[in-house]
Amino acid sequence: MQQSEQIHILERALAREKEARKAAEHILEQKSTELYELSLALQSSNDRLKELLSEKTSELEGVFINISDAYVVIDLNGNVLKMNDTAIKMLGYNHNLELINLNDLVKKEFKEYTRLAFKKLVEEGHFSNYQAHIITKSGAEKTVQINASIIHNKEGAPIAAQGIARDITQETRLKQELEEQKKQLNIIVENSPIGIALSDENETGLVMVNNALCNMLGYDKDEFKDLQVQDLTHPDDIEISAVNRDKLYKGESDTFTLEKRYITKHKNVVWAKTSVTAVREKSGKIKYQLGTIEDVTKEKLAKDKLRESENRLSTIIVNLQTGILLEDENGRVLLTNTQFCHYFNLKASPDDLKNSDCTCNADQIKYFYADPEQFLFRVNELIQNKEIVIAEELELADGRFFERSFIPLHNEGIYKGHLWSYEDVTIKKNHKENLRAQKDKYSGIIANMNLGLVEQDNANNVLLVNQSFCDITGYNESELLGQNIRKMLLGGNVKDVPSQVIDDTWEVEIITKSKAIKRLLVSKTLNYDVNNNVIGSTGICLDITEQKNLELQKEALLQSLELQNEQLNDYAHIVSHDLKSPLRSISALLSWTKEDFKDQLGIEGLKNLNLVEDKVEKMDSLIENILEYSSIDKSNLNDTELDLNLLITNIQDMIYVPDHIEISIENRLPIITADATRIQQLFQNLITNAVKHIDKPKGEIKIDHTQDENHYTFSIQDNGVGIPAEYHEKIFKMFNSLSTTEKSTGIGLSIVKKVIELYEGEIWLESEVNVGTTFFFTLKR
């Protein structure tokens, strides 16, 4: 059973295989039929393609033959097989008449390059834009551009080459020239001293800038790519720049030029002359803007300074006190000023006279001169001669005098006009005449004055002397001129003569011609030239011989007087001592008599003896004051530091001050350097004097002071009886006193004044009767 099943399976498999084979045969039969039909169609297409290929080949041959570029077919050795008329014309050879090999036409130095290029052509089958340098039959060198391909046979082997050659000799030359011009232009642009900038229509930054612009504004070329020229414009110039740029964009102009300021990278200001030109497309739209920027800062500053100078000069000329007239070479007025019009009473203003004819003006003003015709003649003569004339004097009809100057003006040797200047010198001329008269007058005075005058050079040689100097020295003028004054009059002894460069006055002894000795007082001044160099000196001499003799006599008298004063002082001391001794004896005798005989004398007798004692005491005080007065002298001062506050305290302890009188110091007194005894005498006498003359129930004495750079000023004020004005001077004289007391000697204030004068001070007083008195005095610090 198993075998039967296997047979059955095999039978079914065989049946399926048969069906599949039948299906495959059927399909094969269909494909064979389709292949046959396709083979018939392909044969038909191939025949048609051959026809088309033959047709296209014929057409292509016609195109190559009639093409405007040169067409050449060569074998693999370079021999020309075929070429069109254009190639024949370009090369000068005809393949129908002669054998041509293109390798022979290649320029020698390019043969190897050409060989390698042809090898590449064979290997790759074609090349484009190959350039060759050939020599034509006429000897001309040409550059040709070749596009070539390889021609293969039916088996695909290369058998020939064909190519189209275009003559680019002129194009190459133009291109080279263009490149050269471009290089030259770049050199010019980069080395131009003027800044150059190019911007495109996008205005995102500058497309191109040169070195000059970078150096001018401080930015490098990369930084300019993000900048526009207007970004660097000074804020004050942005508006005028924008106005001109708007005209470019509106088509109102293609270029503009203006001067404006730029801000550099370092924030400096640069003045530049800026020219902008628009480069437009055919549509009129701006494609580029080319700007040239020339730094004119220095020129601008120079122009501004020149303008200021011109304005200043014009102002100066207009306001000059000299009349100015500037004419051109044709005699037309270029410039004049107010003073010129004023001098000649012209009604026209300086502006009105511009461009007027000077000949007419001369005719108009000639009558101002004393000789009108001579004035005109001289004007024409000066213009004709064209020579500089300075300060020529002219006399006017009204008695005035002018100084006229004529200055011809030339520019690079070409006469451009002339300048007249007129100055009224009437006052100067009169001054000169007066000066000449004064000189004659003073020359006479110098010649006859009692003062000797001598002028000498730097070598002390005499240049000028007057008669008085001759009289003093005993020499005449001819003997003195040219002589060395020092050697002649001083005998070589110049120790007491000051240096020449010192202006001073001194005394000198001279020896006269008669060998007499004279004493002169000499005053010298130095003489200078126009360059302030010392060229000598002038001395004035006064003969003081007699005065010197009188001075010697005076000195002798003073010495005698000093001796007499010394003897007088000694006599005063002796007399005071001799007088005091008997006075003391008298005073002792009176005391003894009163004591021993008081009962016998009685009241009247004692009263008389008391009066005698008072007189003796006053006599003693008087002698003491006279001795003190006579001993006040600078020679016996012993100056030390002295505290005046302590001194006043000591004086209050020494003198009697009643209880109803108060002495006060208003401001602390200074410490001075002086003789303690004399200053004590000064303050003690003034305070004692104040105490004695206070008649009020309550007395006040106030002491005060002030000071300046040179002196102390003290004041002692009291509220006493006062002093009438007629006695303000008398009380300082010896033996003058307003006191009614018997003990007053009248010497106290004289001592005060003498002490004050020792210290170069003064004393004065202010007083009102029954109110009080204030004594003021100064002491030198």
XYZ file of C-alpha atoms in Angstrom, residues 116-642:
527
model
C 51.759 67.483 -24.211
C 48.394 69.039 -24.936
C 47.920 66.934 -28.116
C 48.901 63.797 -26.210
C 46.210 64.622 -23.615
C 43.723 65.174 -26.432
C 44.397 61.689 -27.836
C 44.083 60.112 -24.406
C 40.948 61.916 -23.286
C 39.299 62.364 -26.649
C 38.716 66.139 -26.439
C 39.744 69.398 -24.784
C 38.318 72.923 -24.534
C 39.793 76.465 -24.521
C 43.349 75.346 -25.315
C 45.456 78.354 -26.273
C 48.234 78.090 -28.866
C 50.775 80.618 -30.102
C 51.414 80.171 -33.828
C 53.319 81.946 -36.602
C 51.314 82.467 -39.788
C 52.693 82.271 -43.311
C 53.136 86.064 -43.300
C 55.256 85.844 -40.114
C 52.579 87.321 -37.869
C 52.258 85.918 -34.362
C 48.751 84.944 -33.383
C 47.136 83.583 -30.265
C 44.342 81.119 -30.977
C 41.862 79.378 -28.699
C 41.076 75.766 -29.767
C 38.249 73.385 -28.921
C 39.146 69.932 -30.354
C 38.029 66.288 -30.399
C 39.366 62.920 -31.663
C 37.853 61.151 -34.743
C 37.610 57.351 -34.340
C 37.141 54.601 -36.926
C 34.433 51.898 -36.769
C 36.533 49.887 -34.429
C 36.837 52.950 -32.070
C 40.502 53.593 -32.755
C 41.611 57.234 -33.057
C 42.473 58.098 -36.624
C 42.364 61.920 -36.725
C 41.574 65.100 -34.810
C 39.314 68.005 -35.597
C 39.082 71.389 -33.975
C 37.685 74.892 -34.114
C 40.265 77.664 -33.675
C 39.326 81.235 -32.827
C 41.816 84.085 -33.266
C 42.031 85.759 -29.829
C 45.224 87.752 -30.508
C 43.508 91.141 -30.260
C 41.325 90.003 -27.385
C 44.367 88.701 -25.489
C 46.288 91.903 -26.122
C 43.330 93.974 -24.949
C 42.954 91.751 -21.928
C 46.659 92.141 -21.089
C 46.436 95.878 -21.556
C 43.342 95.924 -19.380
C 45.139 93.934 -16.675
C 48.135 96.264 -16.906
C 45.885 99.307 -16.686
C 44.114 97.724 -13.729
C 47.457 97.187 -11.987
C 48.498 100.739 -12.763
C 45.162 102.018 -11.547
C 45.527 100.035 -8.307
C 49.012 101.467 -7.829
C 47.705 104.967 -8.445
C 44.738 104.482 -6.126
C 46.772 102.910 -3.328
C 49.515 105.527 -3.569
C 47.290 108.509 -4.135
C 47.639 111.213 -1.437
C 43.911 111.779 -1.798
C 41.516 109.435 -0.024
C 39.344 107.342 -2.355
C 36.221 105.428 -1.364
C 33.744 103.339 -3.380
C 30.315 102.359 -2.088
C 27.641 100.248 -3.787
C 23.881 100.684 -3.976
C 23.353 98.631 -0.792
C 25.233 101.200 1.327
C 26.100 98.571 3.904
C 29.741 99.660 3.897
C 32.528 100.850 1.670
C 33.434 98.414 -1.102
C 36.874 99.831 -1.575
C 39.106 102.366 0.195
C 42.750 103.297 -0.360
C 45.642 103.726 2.063
C 45.360 107.499 2.067
C 41.808 107.350 3.437
C 42.853 104.807 6.086
C 45.729 107.023 7.182
C 43.533 110.101 7.144
C 40.683 108.736 9.277
C 42.575 106.122 11.325
C 40.529 103.031 10.327
C 41.876 99.956 8.583
C 40.298 98.570 5.406
C 38.346 95.838 7.201
C 36.752 98.395 9.536
C 35.590 100.440 6.528
C 33.502 97.497 5.326
C 30.964 98.382 8.020
C 31.218 102.170 7.594
C 29.863 104.737 5.186
C 31.473 108.124 4.581
C 28.445 109.867 6.060
C 28.912 107.839 9.276
C 32.183 109.696 9.838
C 30.841 113.138 8.978
C 30.937 115.802 11.680
C 27.434 116.298 13.190
C 27.367 119.947 12.134
C 27.983 118.997 8.474
C 25.550 116.063 8.174
C 22.675 118.204 6.902
C 24.564 119.867 4.031
C 26.017 116.480 3.053
C 22.554 114.882 3.060
C 21.143 117.668 0.846
C 23.762 117.016 -1.830
C 23.309 113.227 -1.634
C 19.549 113.654 -2.101
C 20.231 115.520 -5.359
C 22.241 112.532 -6.588
C 19.440 110.072 -5.823
C 16.807 112.356 -7.344
C 18.873 112.557 -10.544
C 19.293 116.339 -10.259
C 23.080 115.964 -10.513
C 25.717 113.282 -11.023
C 28.389 114.829 -8.848
C 28.897 117.325 -6.042
C 31.863 118.842 -4.215
C 31.947 120.431 -0.779
C 34.264 121.036 2.162
C 33.192 119.322 5.355
C 34.577 117.901 8.581
C 35.180 114.270 9.497
C 35.616 112.665 12.903
C 38.596 110.287 12.917
C 38.800 107.053 14.863
C 40.782 108.944 17.516
C 38.079 111.654 17.741
C 40.106 114.288 15.927
C 38.499 116.684 13.455
C 39.723 116.703 9.836
C 38.616 119.234 7.229
C 38.395 117.586 3.793
C 37.391 118.562 0.282
C 34.919 115.826 -0.680
C 33.849 115.069 -4.258
C 31.183 112.407 -4.884
C 30.307 111.022 -8.341
C 27.398 108.705 -9.057
C 27.986 105.679 -11.342
C 24.571 104.793 -12.780
C 23.078 101.766 -14.517
C 21.318 102.156 -17.872
C 18.095 102.584 -15.960
C 19.546 105.599 -14.177
C 19.723 103.840 -10.820
C 22.896 104.522 -8.844
C 25.086 101.417 -8.806
C 28.182 102.939 -7.173
C 29.234 106.186 -5.544
C 32.874 107.156 -5.998
C 34.210 109.626 -3.462
C 37.523 111.462 -3.323
C 38.430 112.934 0.075
C 41.329 115.383 0.219
C 42.643 116.510 3.610
C 42.564 120.321 3.536
C 42.861 120.876 7.301
C 46.142 122.765 6.999
C 44.892 124.728 4.010
C 41.622 125.463 5.835
C 43.453 126.697 8.919
C 45.832 128.680 6.724
C 42.893 130.205 4.824
C 41.128 131.049 8.067
C 44.295 132.647 9.403
C 44.801 134.443 6.094
C 41.197 135.633 6.166
C 41.624 136.808 9.743
C 44.874 138.484 8.762
C 43.222 140.146 5.774
C 40.310 141.324 7.909
C 42.720 142.536 10.575
C 44.885 144.249 7.975
C 41.843 145.775 6.330
C 40.623 147.037 9.712
C 44.062 148.437 10.494
C 44.275 150.175 7.115
C 40.762 151.590 7.427
C 41.553 152.961 10.891
C 45.125 154.096 10.219
C 45.944 157.701 10.966
C 47.924 157.603 7.697
C 46.076 158.171 4.425
C 46.321 155.041 2.229
C 45.611 154.739 -1.515
C 46.202 151.442 -3.364
C 46.033 151.483 -7.194
C 46.249 148.673 -9.763
C 48.489 148.745 -12.842
C 45.712 150.512 -14.788
C 45.339 153.344 -12.303
C 42.096 152.092 -10.752
C 41.510 152.398 -6.997
C 41.688 149.056 -5.207
C 41.658 150.280 -1.626
C 41.679 153.491 0.348
C 40.804 154.477 3.910
C 38.874 157.065 5.862
C 41.956 159.129 6.714
C 42.767 159.625 3.022
C 39.249 160.951 2.383
C 39.534 163.149 5.481
C 42.896 164.635 4.451
C 41.506 165.829 1.113
C 37.912 166.581 2.201
C 36.499 163.957 -0.190
C 32.757 163.532 0.148
C 32.917 159.974 -1.177
C 33.519 157.084 1.231
C 36.391 154.578 0.778
C 33.899 152.061 -0.656
C 32.609 154.634 -3.146
C 36.155 155.280 -4.414
C 36.820 151.618 -5.310
C 37.391 151.089 -9.061
C 37.422 154.832 -9.688
C 40.044 156.430 -11.978
C 43.016 157.735 -9.982
C 43.809 160.317 -12.668
C 40.522 162.040 -11.951
C 41.187 161.816 -8.220
C 44.620 163.407 -8.650
C 43.077 166.273 -10.636
C 40.553 166.709 -7.847
C 43.052 166.916 -4.964
C 45.916 168.794 -6.684
C 44.542 172.165 -5.524
C 45.220 171.211 -1.927
C 48.940 171.665 -2.626
C 50.955 174.862 -2.729
C 52.102 173.990 -6.297
C 49.298 171.947 -7.986
C 51.084 171.422 -11.302
C 54.287 170.289 -9.635
C 52.188 167.832 -7.592
C 50.732 166.276 -10.778
C 54.114 166.227 -12.497
C 55.697 164.438 -9.553
C 52.842 161.878 -9.375
C 53.300 160.959 -13.045
C 57.069 160.857 -12.640
C 56.876 158.406 -9.717
C 54.430 156.127 -11.555
C 56.642 156.144 -14.649
C 59.897 155.434 -12.766
C 58.317 152.814 -10.473
C 60.945 153.340 -7.781
C 60.339 153.347 -4.036
C 60.180 156.820 -2.489
C 59.807 157.167 1.283
C 58.678 160.205 3.311
C 58.807 162.809 0.538
C 57.723 166.150 2.028
C 54.857 168.091 0.393
C 53.650 171.585 1.289
C 49.904 172.218 1.179
C 48.202 175.459 0.295
C 46.753 175.847 3.819
C 50.198 175.644 5.456
C 50.103 171.964 6.366
C 52.860 169.533 5.454
C 52.432 165.954 4.274
C 54.975 163.147 3.998
C 54.183 161.013 0.947
C 55.565 157.540 0.250
C 55.304 155.657 -3.048
C 55.766 151.857 -3.144
C 55.450 149.952 -6.468
C 54.034 146.421 -6.143
C 55.303 143.443 -8.168
C 54.237 139.810 -8.303
C 56.865 137.435 -9.721
C 58.489 140.376 -11.443
C 55.256 141.645 -13.010
C 54.119 145.161 -12.091
C 50.710 144.983 -10.364
C 50.149 148.522 -9.126
C 51.415 150.819 -6.384
C 50.673 152.063 -2.890
C 50.536 155.721 -1.825
C 50.677 156.755 1.830
C 50.112 160.277 3.142
C 50.887 161.396 6.677
C 50.173 164.834 8.120
C 53.531 165.875 9.624
C 52.651 169.492 10.301
C 52.917 169.023 14.055
C 56.056 166.919 13.664
C 57.653 169.518 11.401
C 56.782 172.314 13.798
C 58.110 170.134 16.613
C 61.368 169.661 14.717
C 61.673 173.397 14.251
C 60.942 173.948 17.923
C 63.359 171.158 18.789
C 66.050 172.782 16.671
C 65.430 176.080 18.431
C 65.473 174.347 21.792
C 68.676 172.559 20.826
C 70.302 175.864 19.916
C 68.991 177.325 23.169
C 70.244 174.513 25.351
C 73.518 174.297 23.466
C 74.077 177.898 24.499
C 73.056 177.072 28.060
C 75.380 174.055 28.204
C 78.214 176.045 26.760
C 77.830 178.778 29.384
C 76.474 177.011 32.464
C 78.528 176.768 35.630
C 78.381 172.976 35.457
C 81.167 171.339 33.505
C 80.053 168.878 30.812
C 82.265 166.226 29.262
C 81.328 163.424 26.845
C 83.685 160.479 26.396
C 83.801 157.140 24.584
C 84.297 153.681 26.112
C 88.080 154.262 26.184
C 87.567 157.493 28.230
C 88.674 159.655 25.288
C 87.055 163.105 25.282
C 84.493 163.694 22.528
C 82.862 166.952 23.737
C 83.406 169.547 26.497
C 81.742 172.843 27.347
C 83.389 176.118 28.371
C 82.672 175.617 32.078
C 84.631 172.335 32.059
C 87.526 174.146 30.393
C 87.355 176.850 33.074
C 87.350 174.250 35.853
C 90.321 172.272 34.489
C 92.297 175.185 33.039
C 92.617 173.449 29.644
C 91.081 174.747 26.417
C 88.822 172.613 24.207
C 91.505 171.654 21.685
C 93.774 170.405 24.486
C 91.030 168.150 25.904
C 89.464 166.616 22.758
C 90.759 163.124 22.073
C 92.628 162.877 25.372
C 92.143 160.201 28.040
C 90.317 162.212 30.682
C 91.315 159.998 33.595
C 95.020 160.021 32.879
C 94.986 163.733 32.105
C 93.152 164.990 35.205
C 93.628 162.200 37.754
C 97.311 161.559 37.173
C 96.654 157.839 36.843
C 94.965 157.598 40.269
C 91.551 156.089 39.557
C 90.858 154.266 42.806
C 88.029 156.590 43.786
C 86.428 156.626 40.320
C 83.577 154.103 39.790
C 83.352 151.657 36.877
C 82.023 152.951 33.577
C 78.886 150.800 33.735
C 77.703 152.386 36.982
C 75.445 155.441 36.808
C 76.164 157.300 40.042
C 77.347 160.524 41.648
C 80.694 160.721 43.401
C 83.421 163.107 44.490
C 86.853 163.133 42.903
C 90.016 165.217 43.161
C 91.583 166.462 39.929
C 94.831 168.168 39.075
C 94.250 171.274 36.909
C 96.565 172.568 34.220
C 98.071 174.956 36.788
C 98.740 171.946 39.101
C 96.071 173.124 41.524
C 93.962 170.479 43.262
C 90.216 170.813 42.900
C 87.386 168.729 44.289
C 84.560 167.904 41.856
C 81.132 166.397 42.345
C 80.604 164.202 39.259
C 77.361 162.667 37.949
C 77.601 160.322 34.984
C 75.061 158.738 32.632
C 75.786 156.085 30.020
C 75.238 156.705 26.293
C 73.707 153.965 24.102
C 73.426 153.319 20.380
C 70.243 152.206 18.616
C 71.039 148.571 19.518
C 71.218 149.445 23.235
C 74.997 148.984 23.320
C 77.039 151.280 25.615
C 79.113 153.624 23.445
C 80.353 156.013 26.120
C 79.186 158.327 28.857
C 78.358 161.936 29.649
C 79.557 163.487 32.892
C 78.326 166.621 34.673
C 80.910 168.199 37.009
C 80.350 170.711 39.786
C 83.344 172.430 41.330
C 82.821 171.955 45.082
C 86.306 172.965 46.166
C 85.008 175.955 48.170
C 82.171 173.896 49.666
C 84.652 171.211 50.709
C 86.784 173.840 52.362
C 83.701 175.117 54.188
C 82.859 171.544 55.228
C 86.350 171.146 56.659
C 85.822 174.355 58.613
C 82.416 173.082 59.699
C 83.925 169.812 60.890
C 86.506 171.739 62.880
C 83.738 173.873 64.403
C 81.676 170.764 65.227
C 84.642 169.149 66.910
C 85.190 172.362 68.873
C 81.491 172.504 69.774
C 81.536 168.853 70.849
C 84.498 169.595 73.092
C 82.701 172.635 74.506
C 79.545 170.601 75.136
C 81.596 167.992 76.922
C 83.214 170.701 79.003
C 79.806 172.257 79.654
C 78.435 168.923 80.858
C 81.397 168.560 83.148
C 80.796 172.111 84.357
C 77.114 171.329 84.989
C 78.043 168.359 87.130
C 80.619 170.413 89.034
C 78.236 173.354 89.484
C 75.388 171.099 90.580
C 77.647 169.393 93.093
C 79.002 172.724 94.343
C 75.490 174.195 94.587
C 73.919 171.145 96.257
C 76.500 171.068 99.044
C 75.682 174.569 100.465
C 71.951 173.917 99.889
C 72.127 170.768 102.000
C 74.010 172.797 104.686
C 71.351 175.515 104.571
C 68.593 172.905 104.835
C 70.328 171.319 107.869
C 70.850 174.703 109.542
C 67.198 175.593 109.034
C 66.095 172.287 110.569
C 68.401 172.855 113.558
C 67.265 176.472 113.989
C 63.592 175.458 113.902
C 64.242 172.708 116.407
C 66.461 174.780 118.759
C 64.651 178.113 118.631
C 61.060 177.184 117.906
C 59.883 178.760 121.139
C 61.766 181.995 120.544
C 60.814 182.268 116.811
C 57.115 182.110 117.291
C 54.541 181.240 114.675
C 55.544 183.890 112.149
C 59.220 183.035 112.462
C 58.574 179.327 111.946
C 56.382 180.149 108.955
C 59.182 182.164 107.370
C 61.674 179.400 108.021
C 59.289 176.882 106.375
C 59.105 179.128 103.327
C 62.888 179.248 103.199
C 62.995 175.441 103.434
C 60.540 175.152 100.507
C 62.676 177.451 98.397
C 65.787 175.449 99.252
C 63.960 172.206 98.304
C 62.776 173.726 95.000
C 66.324 174.912 94.309
C 67.613 171.376 94.940
C 64.979 169.892 92.640
C 65.757 172.460 89.955
C 69.477 171.673 90.084
C 68.695 167.924 89.929
C 66.408 168.366 86.888
C 68.963 170.550 85.101
C 71.596 167.869 85.700
C 69.240 165.170 84.405
C 68.380 167.223 81.312
C 72.020 167.903 80.507
C 72.943 164.234 80.935
C 70.344 162.970 78.445
C 72.435 161.860 75.474
C 72.640 158.892 73.097
C 76.184 158.211 74.135
C 75.210 157.106 77.624
C 72.137 154.990 76.811
C 72.050 151.380 78.023
C 69.310 149.719 75.988
C 67.800 146.483 77.322
C 64.490 144.643 77.009
C 61.966 146.496 79.099
